[in-house]
């Protein structure tokens, strides 16, 4: 596989796409005329921020010594010698620039709230692994993911399309963000021993394997509670079509409790598929 494609980690990109689908679905449900050019810009901006985060993470984890020969996850291109560290970093910065360019039409249309969200998202894409206090190294990765791949991405998409923000957008953001947290938590559970050895204090390292498994189940529950709450608030049972994905969530929770080490890579694939199913089904429920 092309090393740049490996570094982009395509299986994680549902975290950038799902919130745009859900924010768009909510806007459609509220009978707003959706301007699809803004949906496309939000989608592409989010995708390039996600890819940039992955590239910067690949390079800086290598620099900090967090990637070792005992790594259980997918190949890291910097550690594997497929691309130089500085090249991968420059690629990450280029992706942030592209994300900013796609954000310009959104800012012109929706004003300073989207500017604030965009600037914060781009800054945090670097701060996740870089800077004087890297979030991922201090157990703050879940907070980052919930804020920027949940509340900001869903709420930002909804705001661009409707020019207002409300409780439903916030709750949907919590739901989608929770599934992104699940992906991160599974990743950290898989890498817990290597992270502990390299002094990378992820939430999994802080709360231990049992706590990390409980965290995954908790955020799966939050995701489905959010769907139920929004369906109740909007008095629309069709939104409950997203519950069709619940058996996959239950299967994922059970597998997480049975899996260790490299076996958790299968759980990561399931978590990505769950996020796709959840967001697409919610969009369908909104349209119907």
PDB file of C-alpha atoms in Angstrom:
ATOM      1  CA  UNK A   1       0.000   0.000   0.000  1.00  0.00           C
ATOM      2  CA  UNK A   2       1.136   3.553  -0.694  1.00  0.00           C
ATOM      3  CA  UNK A   3       2.861   4.889   2.471  1.00  0.00           C
ATOM      4  CA  UNK A   4       0.868   8.126   2.409  1.00  0.00           C
ATOM      5  CA  UNK A   5      -2.355   6.129   2.360  1.00  0.00           C
ATOM      6  CA  UNK A   6      -1.066   4.056   5.269  1.00  0.00           C
ATOM      7  CA  UNK A   7      -0.182   7.193   7.207  1.00  0.00           C
ATOM      8  CA  UNK A   8      -3.635   8.700   6.575  1.00  0.00           C
ATOM      9  CA  UNK A   9      -5.200   5.643   8.305  1.00  0.00           C
ATOM     10  CA  UNK A  10      -8.312   5.411   6.107  1.00  0.00           C
ATOM     11  CA  UNK A  11     -10.118   3.151   8.593  1.00  0.00           C
ATOM     12  CA  UNK A  12     -10.225   6.035  11.100  1.00  0.00           C
ATOM     13  CA  UNK A  13     -11.733   8.570   8.704  1.00  0.00           C
ATOM     14  CA  UNK A  14     -15.299   7.709   9.697  1.00  0.00           C
ATOM     15  CA  UNK A  15     -14.596   9.958  12.701  1.00  0.00           C
ATOM     16  CA  UNK A  16     -14.484  12.965  10.343  1.00  0.00           C
ATOM     17  CA  UNK A  17     -17.330  11.927   8.025  1.00  0.00           C
ATOM     18  CA  UNK A  18     -19.922  10.715  10.555  1.00  0.00           C
ATOM     19  CA  UNK A  19     -20.468  14.094  12.287  1.00  0.00           C
ATOM     20  CA  UNK A  20     -21.039  15.856   8.969  1.00  0.00           C
ATOM     21  CA  UNK A  21     -23.647  13.231   8.009  1.00  0.00           C
ATOM     22  CA  UNK A  22     -25.420  13.615  11.347  1.00  0.00           C
ATOM     23  CA  UNK A  23     -25.301  17.436  11.329  1.00  0.00           C
ATOM     24  CA  UNK A  24     -26.643  17.471   7.770  1.00  0.00           C
ATOM     25  CA  UNK A  25     -29.369  14.987   8.680  1.00  0.00           C
ATOM     26  CA  UNK A  26     -30.499  17.119  11.606  1.00  0.00           C
ATOM     27  CA  UNK A  27     -30.646  20.212   9.385  1.00  0.00           C
ATOM     28  CA  UNK A  28     -32.734  18.306   6.823  1.00  0.00           C
ATOM     29  CA  UNK A  29     -35.034  17.072   9.571  1.00  0.00           C
ATOM     30  CA  UNK A  30     -35.575  20.666  10.711  1.00  0.00           C
ATOM     31  CA  UNK A  31     -36.740  21.445   7.158  1.00  0.00           C
ATOM     32  CA  UNK A  32     -33.851  23.727   6.328  1.00  0.00           C
ATOM     33  CA  UNK A  33     -32.850  24.002   2.690  1.00  0.00           C
ATOM     34  CA  UNK A  34     -29.415  22.419   2.638  1.00  0.00           C
ATOM     35  CA  UNK A  35     -26.784  24.028   0.442  1.00  0.00           C
ATOM     36  CA  UNK A  36     -24.717  21.029  -0.572  1.00  0.00           C
ATOM     37  CA  UNK A  37     -21.620  23.053  -1.419  1.00  0.00           C
ATOM     38  CA  UNK A  38     -21.295  23.846   2.298  1.00  0.00           C
ATOM     39  CA  UNK A  39     -21.784  20.199   3.201  1.00  0.00           C
ATOM     40  CA  UNK A  40     -18.962  19.289   0.790  1.00  0.00           C
ATOM     41  CA  UNK A  41     -16.678  21.978   2.244  1.00  0.00           C
ATOM     42  CA  UNK A  42     -17.399  20.851   5.815  1.00  0.00           C
ATOM     43  CA  UNK A  43     -16.755  17.237   4.859  1.00  0.00           C
ATOM     44  CA  UNK A  44     -13.464  17.963   3.093  1.00  0.00           C
ATOM     45  CA  UNK A  45     -12.242  20.340   5.796  1.00  0.00           C
ATOM     46  CA  UNK A  46     -12.978  17.742   8.485  1.00  0.00           C
ATOM     47  CA  UNK A  47     -11.322  14.970   6.484  1.00  0.00           C
ATOM     48  CA  UNK A  48      -8.111  16.933   5.998  1.00  0.00           C
ATOM     49  CA  UNK A  49      -7.997  17.853   9.698  1.00  0.00           C
ATOM     50  CA  UNK A  50      -8.358  14.164  10.558  1.00  0.00           C
ATOM     51  CA  UNK A  51      -5.648  13.147   8.076  1.00  0.00           C
ATOM     52  CA  UNK A  52      -3.373  15.912   9.375  1.00  0.00           C
ATOM     53  CA  UNK A  53      -3.886  14.686  12.948  1.00  0.00           C
ATOM     54  CA  UNK A  54      -2.941  11.163  11.870  1.00  0.00           C
ATOM     55  CA  UNK A  55       0.183  12.292  10.003  1.00  0.00           C
ATOM     56  CA  UNK A  56       1.405  14.526  12.829  1.00  0.00           C
ATOM     57  CA  UNK A  57       0.688  11.743  15.324  1.00  0.00           C
ATOM     58  CA  UNK A  58       2.687   9.272  13.201  1.00  0.00           C
ATOM     59  CA  UNK A  59       5.734  11.550  13.066  1.00  0.00           C
ATOM     60  CA  UNK A  60       5.696  12.859  16.642  1.00  0.00           C
ATOM     61  CA  UNK A  61       5.018   9.494  18.276  1.00  0.00           C
ATOM     62  CA  UNK A  62       8.143   8.279  16.488  1.00  0.00           C
ATOM     63  CA  UNK A  63      10.113  11.317  17.664  1.00  0.00           C
ATOM     64  CA  UNK A  64       9.002  10.775  21.262  1.00  0.00           C
ATOM     65  CA  UNK A  65       9.826   7.057  21.160  1.00  0.00           C
ATOM     66  CA  UNK A  66       6.229   5.908  21.674  1.00  0.00           C
ATOM     67  CA  UNK A  67       6.373   3.540  18.672  1.00  0.00           C
ATOM     68  CA  UNK A  68       8.523   0.478  19.251  1.00  0.00           C
ATOM     69  CA  UNK A  69       9.116  -2.895  17.622  1.00  0.00           C
ATOM     70  CA  UNK A  70       6.427  -4.318  19.953  1.00  0.00           C
ATOM     71  CA  UNK A  71       3.708  -2.111  18.443  1.00  0.00           C
ATOM     72  CA  UNK A  72       0.472  -4.066  17.914  1.00  0.00           C
ATOM     73  CA  UNK A  73      -1.388  -1.645  15.675  1.00  0.00           C
ATOM     74  CA  UNK A  74      -1.173  -0.889  11.958  1.00  0.00           C
ATOM     75  CA  UNK A  75       2.171   0.095  10.441  1.00  0.00           C
ATOM     76  CA  UNK A  76       3.415   3.586  11.302  1.00  0.00           C
ATOM     77  CA  UNK A  77       5.222   4.858   8.236  1.00  0.00           C
ATOM     78  CA  UNK A  78       7.802   6.934  10.126  1.00  0.00           C
ATOM     79  CA  UNK A  79       8.742   4.128  12.498  1.00  0.00           C
ATOM     80  CA  UNK A  80       8.842   1.629   9.612  1.00  0.00           C
ATOM     81  CA  UNK A  81      11.202   3.889   7.645  1.00  0.00           C
ATOM     82  CA  UNK A  82       8.764   4.235   4.742  1.00  0.00           C
ATOM     83  CA  UNK A  83       8.810   8.048   4.957  1.00  0.00           C
ATOM     84  CA  UNK A  84      11.107  10.481   6.811  1.00  0.00           C
ATOM     85  CA  UNK A  85       9.735  12.118   9.941  1.00  0.00           C
ATOM     86  CA  UNK A  86      10.047  15.664   8.585  1.00  0.00           C
ATOM     87  CA  UNK A  87       8.325  14.695   5.339  1.00  0.00           C
ATOM     88  CA  UNK A  88       5.360  13.256   7.228  1.00  0.00           C
ATOM     89  CA  UNK A  89       5.179  16.377   9.417  1.00  0.00           C
ATOM     90  CA  UNK A  90       5.192  18.631   6.352  1.00  0.00           C
ATOM     91  CA  UNK A  91       2.423  16.497   4.887  1.00  0.00           C
ATOM     92  CA  UNK A  92       0.409  17.050   8.056  1.00  0.00           C
ATOM     93  CA  UNK A  93       0.910  20.811   7.890  1.00  0.00           C
ATOM     94  CA  UNK A  94      -0.099  20.806   4.209  1.00  0.00           C
ATOM     95  CA  UNK A  95      -3.315  18.980   5.112  1.00  0.00           C
ATOM     96  CA  UNK A  96      -4.067  21.611   7.758  1.00  0.00           C
ATOM     97  CA  UNK A  97      -3.614  24.326   5.130  1.00  0.00           C
ATOM     98  CA  UNK A  98      -5.979  22.517   2.748  1.00  0.00           C
ATOM     99  CA  UNK A  99      -8.502  22.142   5.579  1.00  0.00           C
ATOM    100  CA  UNK A 100      -8.300  25.887   6.222  1.00  0.00           C
ATOM    101  CA  UNK A 101      -8.886  26.644   2.541  1.00  0.00           C
ATOM    102  CA  UNK A 102     -12.020  24.497   2.473  1.00  0.00           C
ATOM    103  CA  UNK A 103     -13.148  26.301   5.619  1.00  0.00           C
ATOM    104  CA  UNK A 104     -13.046  29.757   4.021  1.00  0.00           C
ATOM    105  CA  UNK A 105     -16.463  29.461   2.262  1.00  0.00           C
ATOM    106  CA  UNK A 106     -17.962  28.247   5.555  1.00  0.00           C
ATOM    107  CA  UNK A 107     -16.546  31.248   7.436  1.00  0.00           C
ATOM    108  CA  UNK A 108     -17.753  33.705   4.783  1.00  0.00           C
ATOM    109  CA  UNK A 109     -21.231  32.181   4.986  1.00  0.00           C
ATOM    110  CA  UNK A 110     -21.600  31.584   8.738  1.00  0.00           C
ATOM    111  CA  UNK A 111     -19.198  34.081  10.320  1.00  0.00           C
ATOM    112  CA  UNK A 112     -17.035  34.144  13.425  1.00  0.00           C
ATOM    113  CA  UNK A 113     -18.430  31.026  15.209  1.00  0.00           C
ATOM    114  CA  UNK A 114     -17.129  28.847  12.374  1.00  0.00           C
ATOM    115  CA  UNK A 115     -13.849  30.778  12.325  1.00  0.00           C
ATOM    116  CA  UNK A 116     -13.429  30.045  16.038  1.00  0.00           C
ATOM    117  CA  UNK A 117     -14.252  26.353  15.588  1.00  0.00           C
ATOM    118  CA  UNK A 118     -11.914  26.077  12.607  1.00  0.00           C
ATOM    119  CA  UNK A 119      -8.948  27.769  14.275  1.00  0.00           C
ATOM    120  CA  UNK A 120      -9.375  25.672  17.429  1.00  0.00           C
ATOM    121  CA  UNK A 121      -9.712  22.444  15.425  1.00  0.00           C
ATOM    122  CA  UNK A 122      -6.548  23.128  13.427  1.00  0.00           C
ATOM    123  CA  UNK A 123      -4.588  24.113  16.545  1.00  0.00           C
ATOM    124  CA  UNK A 124      -5.716  21.011  18.440  1.00  0.00           C
ATOM    125  CA  UNK A 125      -4.845  18.728  15.517  1.00  0.00           C
ATOM    126  CA  UNK A 126      -1.217  19.596  16.296  1.00  0.00           C
ATOM    127  CA  UNK A 127      -1.627  19.833  20.066  1.00  0.00           C
ATOM    128  CA  UNK A 128      -3.036  16.288  20.194  1.00  0.00           C
ATOM    129  CA  UNK A 129       0.517  14.919  19.913  1.00  0.00           C
ATOM    130  CA  UNK A 130       2.719  18.027  19.691  1.00  0.00           C
ATOM    131  CA  UNK A 131       3.484  21.155  21.672  1.00  0.00           C
ATOM    132  CA  UNK A 132       4.560  21.533  25.310  1.00  0.00           C
ATOM    133  CA  UNK A 133       1.554  19.602  26.683  1.00  0.00           C
ATOM    134  CA  UNK A 134       0.482  16.957  24.130  1.00  0.00           C
ATOM    135  CA  UNK A 135      -3.085  15.941  24.933  1.00  0.00           C
ATOM    136  CA  UNK A 136      -2.642  12.294  23.966  1.00  0.00           C
ATOM    137  CA  UNK A 137       0.238  11.926  26.431  1.00  0.00           C
ATOM    138  CA  UNK A 138      -1.749  13.259  29.394  1.00  0.00           C
ATOM    139  CA  UNK A 139      -4.986  11.296  29.211  1.00  0.00           C
ATOM    140  CA  UNK A 140      -6.873  14.077  27.419  1.00  0.00           C
ATOM    141  CA  UNK A 141      -7.345  12.327  24.071  1.00  0.00           C
ATOM    142  CA  UNK A 142     -10.960  11.450  24.852  1.00  0.00           C
ATOM    143  CA  UNK A 143     -11.765  15.068  25.680  1.00  0.00           C
ATOM    144  CA  UNK A 144     -10.176  16.208  22.401  1.00  0.00           C
ATOM    145  CA  UNK A 145     -12.119  13.641  20.378  1.00  0.00           C
ATOM    146  CA  UNK A 146     -15.457  14.412  22.049  1.00  0.00           C
ATOM    147  CA  UNK A 147     -15.057  18.166  21.615  1.00  0.00           C
ATOM    148  CA  UNK A 148     -13.803  18.259  18.044  1.00  0.00           C
ATOM    149  CA  UNK A 149     -15.191  15.097  16.419  1.00  0.00           C
ATOM    150  CA  UNK A 150     -18.444  15.387  18.337  1.00  0.00           C
ATOM    151  CA  UNK A 151     -19.713  18.773  19.490  1.00  0.00           C
ATOM    152  CA  UNK A 152     -17.674  20.977  17.126  1.00  0.00           C
ATOM    153  CA  UNK A 153     -18.059  18.850  13.984  1.00  0.00           C
ATOM    154  CA  UNK A 154     -21.776  18.071  14.338  1.00  0.00           C
ATOM    155  CA  UNK A 155     -22.624  21.483  15.763  1.00  0.00           C
ATOM    156  CA  UNK A 156     -20.456  23.299  13.229  1.00  0.00           C
ATOM    157  CA  UNK A 157     -22.070  21.487  10.300  1.00  0.00           C
ATOM    158  CA  UNK A 158     -25.548  22.155  11.666  1.00  0.00           C
ATOM    159  CA  UNK A 159     -24.738  25.819  12.306  1.00  0.00           C
ATOM    160  CA  UNK A 160     -23.362  26.335   8.794  1.00  0.00           C
ATOM    161  CA  UNK A 161     -26.571  24.921   7.316  1.00  0.00           C
ATOM    162  CA  UNK A 162     -29.077  26.619   9.652  1.00  0.00           C
ATOM    163  CA  UNK A 163     -27.202  29.555  11.231  1.00  0.00           C
ATOM    164  CA  UNK A 164     -28.298  28.504  14.700  1.00  0.00           C
ATOM    165  CA  UNK A 165     -27.373  25.953  17.336  1.00  0.00           C
ATOM    166  CA  UNK A 166     -29.470  24.130  19.881  1.00  0.00           C
ATOM    167  CA  UNK A 167     -29.869  21.257  22.299  1.00  0.00           C
ATOM    168  CA  UNK A 168     -30.508  18.680  19.592  1.00  0.00           C
ATOM    169  CA  UNK A 169     -27.249  19.495  17.798  1.00  0.00           C
ATOM    170  CA  UNK A 170     -25.361  19.283  21.099  1.00  0.00           C
ATOM    171  CA  UNK A 171     -26.883  15.907  21.984  1.00  0.00           C
ATOM    172  CA  UNK A 172     -26.207  14.525  18.505  1.00  0.00           C
ATOM    173  CA  UNK A 173     -22.641  15.777  18.881  1.00  0.00           C
ATOM    174  CA  UNK A 174     -22.338  13.847  22.133  1.00  0.00           C
ATOM    175  CA  UNK A 175     -23.632  10.715  20.390  1.00  0.00           C
ATOM    176  CA  UNK A 176     -21.255  10.844  17.446  1.00  0.00           C
ATOM    177  CA  UNK A 177     -18.373  11.990  19.624  1.00  0.00           C
ATOM    178  CA  UNK A 178     -18.937   9.026  21.924  1.00  0.00           C
ATOM    179  CA  UNK A 179     -18.409   6.594  19.055  1.00  0.00           C
ATOM    180  CA  UNK A 180     -15.188   8.418  18.139  1.00  0.00           C
ATOM    181  CA  UNK A 181     -14.097   8.074  21.774  1.00  0.00           C
ATOM    182  CA  UNK A 182     -14.814   4.329  21.522  1.00  0.00           C
ATOM    183  CA  UNK A 183     -12.383   4.061  18.592  1.00  0.00           C
ATOM    184  CA  UNK A 184      -9.698   5.938  20.533  1.00  0.00           C
ATOM    185  CA  UNK A 185     -10.301   3.948  23.721  1.00  0.00           C
ATOM    186  CA  UNK A 186      -9.968   0.616  21.894  1.00  0.00           C
ATOM    187  CA  UNK A 187      -6.755   1.839  20.302  1.00  0.00           C
ATOM    188  CA  UNK A 188      -5.398   2.869  23.716  1.00  0.00           C
ATOM    189  CA  UNK A 189      -6.472  -0.410  25.326  1.00  0.00           C
ATOM    190  CA  UNK A 190      -4.585  -2.339  22.648  1.00  0.00           C
ATOM    191  CA  UNK A 191      -1.450  -0.241  23.171  1.00  0.00           C
ATOM    192  CA  UNK A 192      -1.653   0.020  26.946  1.00  0.00           C
ATOM    193  CA  UNK A 193       1.567  -1.869  27.735  1.00  0.00           C
ATOM    194  CA  UNK A 194       3.674  -0.044  25.149  1.00  0.00           C
ATOM    195  CA  UNK A 195       2.228   3.321  26.168  1.00  0.00           C
ATOM    196  CA  UNK A 196       2.936   2.614  29.823  1.00  0.00           C
ATOM    197  CA  UNK A 197       6.531   1.679  29.001  1.00  0.00           C
ATOM    198  CA  UNK A 198       7.045   4.892  26.996  1.00  0.00           C
ATOM    199  CA  UNK A 199       5.372   7.071  29.664  1.00  0.00           C
ATOM    200  CA  UNK A 200       2.451   7.923  27.390  1.00  0.00           C
ATOM    201  CA  UNK A 201      -0.263   8.407  30.012  1.00  0.00           C
ATOM    202  CA  UNK A 202      -3.386   7.725  27.999  1.00  0.00           C
ATOM    203  CA  UNK A 203      -6.676   7.304  29.800  1.00  0.00           C
ATOM    204  CA  UNK A 204      -6.263   3.527  29.461  1.00  0.00           C
ATOM    205  CA  UNK A 205      -2.884   3.710  31.209  1.00  0.00           C
ATOM    206  CA  UNK A 206      -4.403   5.839  33.965  1.00  0.00           C
ATOM    207  CA  UNK A 207      -7.468   3.684  34.666  1.00  0.00           C
ATOM    208  CA  UNK A 208      -6.134   0.247  33.721  1.00  0.00           C
ATOM    209  CA  UNK A 209      -7.467  -2.447  31.394  1.00  0.00           C
ATOM    210  CA  UNK A 210     -10.704  -3.070  33.323  1.00  0.00           C
ATOM    211  CA  UNK A 211     -11.401   0.650  33.481  1.00  0.00           C
ATOM    212  CA  UNK A 212     -10.689   1.052  29.755  1.00  0.00           C
ATOM    213  CA  UNK A 213     -13.147  -1.713  28.884  1.00  0.00           C
ATOM    214  CA  UNK A 214     -15.787  -0.115  31.112  1.00  0.00           C
ATOM    215  CA  UNK A 215     -15.083   3.244  29.424  1.00  0.00           C
ATOM    216  CA  UNK A 216     -15.792   1.718  26.006  1.00  0.00           C
ATOM    217  CA  UNK A 217     -19.131   0.291  27.151  1.00  0.00           C
ATOM    218  CA  UNK A 218     -20.069   3.596  28.813  1.00  0.00           C
ATOM    219  CA  UNK A 219     -19.523   5.609  25.644  1.00  0.00           C
ATOM    220  CA  UNK A 220     -21.401   3.055  23.536  1.00  0.00           C
ATOM    221  CA  UNK A 221     -24.326   3.528  25.913  1.00  0.00           C
ATOM    222  CA  UNK A 222     -24.083   7.329  25.666  1.00  0.00           C
ATOM    223  CA  UNK A 223     -24.234   7.144  21.868  1.00  0.00           C
ATOM    224  CA  UNK A 224     -27.546   5.271  21.919  1.00  0.00           C
ATOM    225  CA  UNK A 225     -28.991   7.289  24.796  1.00  0.00           C
ATOM    226  CA  UNK A 226     -28.379  10.386  22.639  1.00  0.00           C
ATOM    227  CA  UNK A 227     -30.430   8.904  19.798  1.00  0.00           C
ATOM    228  CA  UNK A 228     -33.295   8.093  22.124  1.00  0.00           C
ATOM    229  CA  UNK A 229     -33.236  11.571  23.680  1.00  0.00           C
ATOM    230  CA  UNK A 230     -33.266  13.385  20.327  1.00  0.00           C
ATOM    231  CA  UNK A 231     -36.052  11.149  18.967  1.00  0.00           C
ATOM    232  CA  UNK A 232     -38.094  11.921  22.099  1.00  0.00           C
ATOM    233  CA  UNK A 233     -37.421  15.679  21.932  1.00  0.00           C
ATOM    234  CA  UNK A 234     -38.335  15.885  18.249  1.00  0.00           C
ATOM    235  CA  UNK A 235     -41.297  13.507  18.637  1.00  0.00           C
ATOM    236  CA  UNK A 236     -40.069  11.499  15.666  1.00  0.00           C
ATOM    237  CA  UNK A 237     -39.819   7.708  16.076  1.00  0.00           C
ATOM    238  CA  UNK A 238     -38.216   7.415  12.624  1.00  0.00           C
ATOM    239  CA  UNK A 239     -34.979   8.693  14.151  1.00  0.00           C
ATOM    240  CA  UNK A 240     -34.867   5.453  16.132  1.00  0.00           C
ATOM    241  CA  UNK A 241     -33.919   3.663  12.919  1.00  0.00           C
ATOM    242  CA  UNK A 242     -30.331   4.262  14.084  1.00  0.00           C
ATOM    243  CA  UNK A 243     -31.017   1.611  16.739  1.00  0.00           C
ATOM    244  CA  UNK A 244     -30.750  -0.969  13.959  1.00  0.00           C
ATOM    245  CA  UNK A 245     -26.998  -0.660  14.549  1.00  0.00           C
ATOM    246  CA  UNK A 246     -27.361  -1.555  18.250  1.00  0.00           C
ATOM    247  CA  UNK A 247     -26.675  -5.312  17.772  1.00  0.00           C
ATOM    248  CA  UNK A 248     -23.299  -4.392  16.271  1.00  0.00           C
ATOM    249  CA  UNK A 249     -22.582  -2.202  19.310  1.00  0.00           C
ATOM    250  CA  UNK A 250     -23.457  -5.073  21.659  1.00  0.00           C
ATOM    251  CA  UNK A 251     -21.281  -7.472  19.668  1.00  0.00           C
ATOM    252  CA  UNK A 252     -18.439  -4.949  19.852  1.00  0.00           C
ATOM    253  CA  UNK A 253     -18.782  -4.585  23.628  1.00  0.00           C
ATOM    254  CA  UNK A 254     -18.703  -8.357  24.098  1.00  0.00           C
ATOM    255  CA  UNK A 255     -15.668  -8.741  21.843  1.00  0.00           C
ATOM    256  CA  UNK A 256     -13.807  -5.966  23.682  1.00  0.00           C
ATOM    257  CA  UNK A 257     -14.154  -7.966  26.904  1.00  0.00           C
ATOM    258  CA  UNK A 258     -12.868 -11.125  25.202  1.00  0.00           C
ATOM    259  CA  UNK A 259      -9.957  -9.574  23.293  1.00  0.00           C
ATOM    260  CA  UNK A 260      -6.441  -8.519  24.190  1.00  0.00           C
ATOM    261  CA  UNK A 261      -3.427  -7.159  22.324  1.00  0.00           C
ATOM    262  CA  UNK A 262      -3.497  -7.532  18.566  1.00  0.00           C
ATOM    263  CA  UNK A 263      -6.982  -9.117  18.719  1.00  0.00           C
ATOM    264  CA  UNK A 264      -8.320  -5.629  19.467  1.00  0.00           C
ATOM    265  CA  UNK A 265      -7.531  -4.569  15.895  1.00  0.00           C
ATOM    266  CA  UNK A 266     -10.670  -6.490  14.931  1.00  0.00           C
ATOM    267  CA  UNK A 267     -12.579  -4.447  17.494  1.00  0.00           C
ATOM    268  CA  UNK A 268     -11.261  -1.256  15.899  1.00  0.00           C
ATOM    269  CA  UNK A 269     -12.621  -2.357  12.524  1.00  0.00           C
ATOM    270  CA  UNK A 270     -15.985  -3.081  14.139  1.00  0.00           C
ATOM    271  CA  UNK A 271     -16.007   0.329  15.853  1.00  0.00           C
ATOM    272  CA  UNK A 272     -15.377   2.073  12.529  1.00  0.00           C
ATOM    273  CA  UNK A 273     -18.179   0.080  10.885  1.00  0.00           C
ATOM    274  CA  UNK A 274     -20.478   0.946  13.792  1.00  0.00           C
ATOM    275  CA  UNK A 275     -19.817   4.658  13.378  1.00  0.00           C
ATOM    276  CA  UNK A 276     -20.648   4.404   9.670  1.00  0.00           C
ATOM    277  CA  UNK A 277     -23.847   2.458  10.345  1.00  0.00           C
ATOM    278  CA  UNK A 278     -24.968   4.790  13.156  1.00  0.00           C
ATOM    279  CA  UNK A 279     -24.477   8.000  11.172  1.00  0.00           C
ATOM    280  CA  UNK A 280     -25.899   6.725   7.869  1.00  0.00           C
ATOM    281  CA  UNK A 281     -28.959   5.259   9.598  1.00  0.00           C
ATOM    282  CA  UNK A 282     -29.520   8.529  11.474  1.00  0.00           C
ATOM    283  CA  UNK A 283     -29.316  10.438   8.179  1.00  0.00           C
ATOM    284  CA  UNK A 284     -31.848   8.066   6.621  1.00  0.00           C
ATOM    285  CA  UNK A 285     -34.171   8.497   9.607  1.00  0.00           C
ATOM    286  CA  UNK A 286     -33.962  12.279   9.246  1.00  0.00           C
ATOM    287  CA  UNK A 287     -34.744  12.159   5.528  1.00  0.00           C
ATOM    288  CA  UNK A 288     -37.645   9.722   5.877  1.00  0.00           C
TER     289      UNK A 288
END
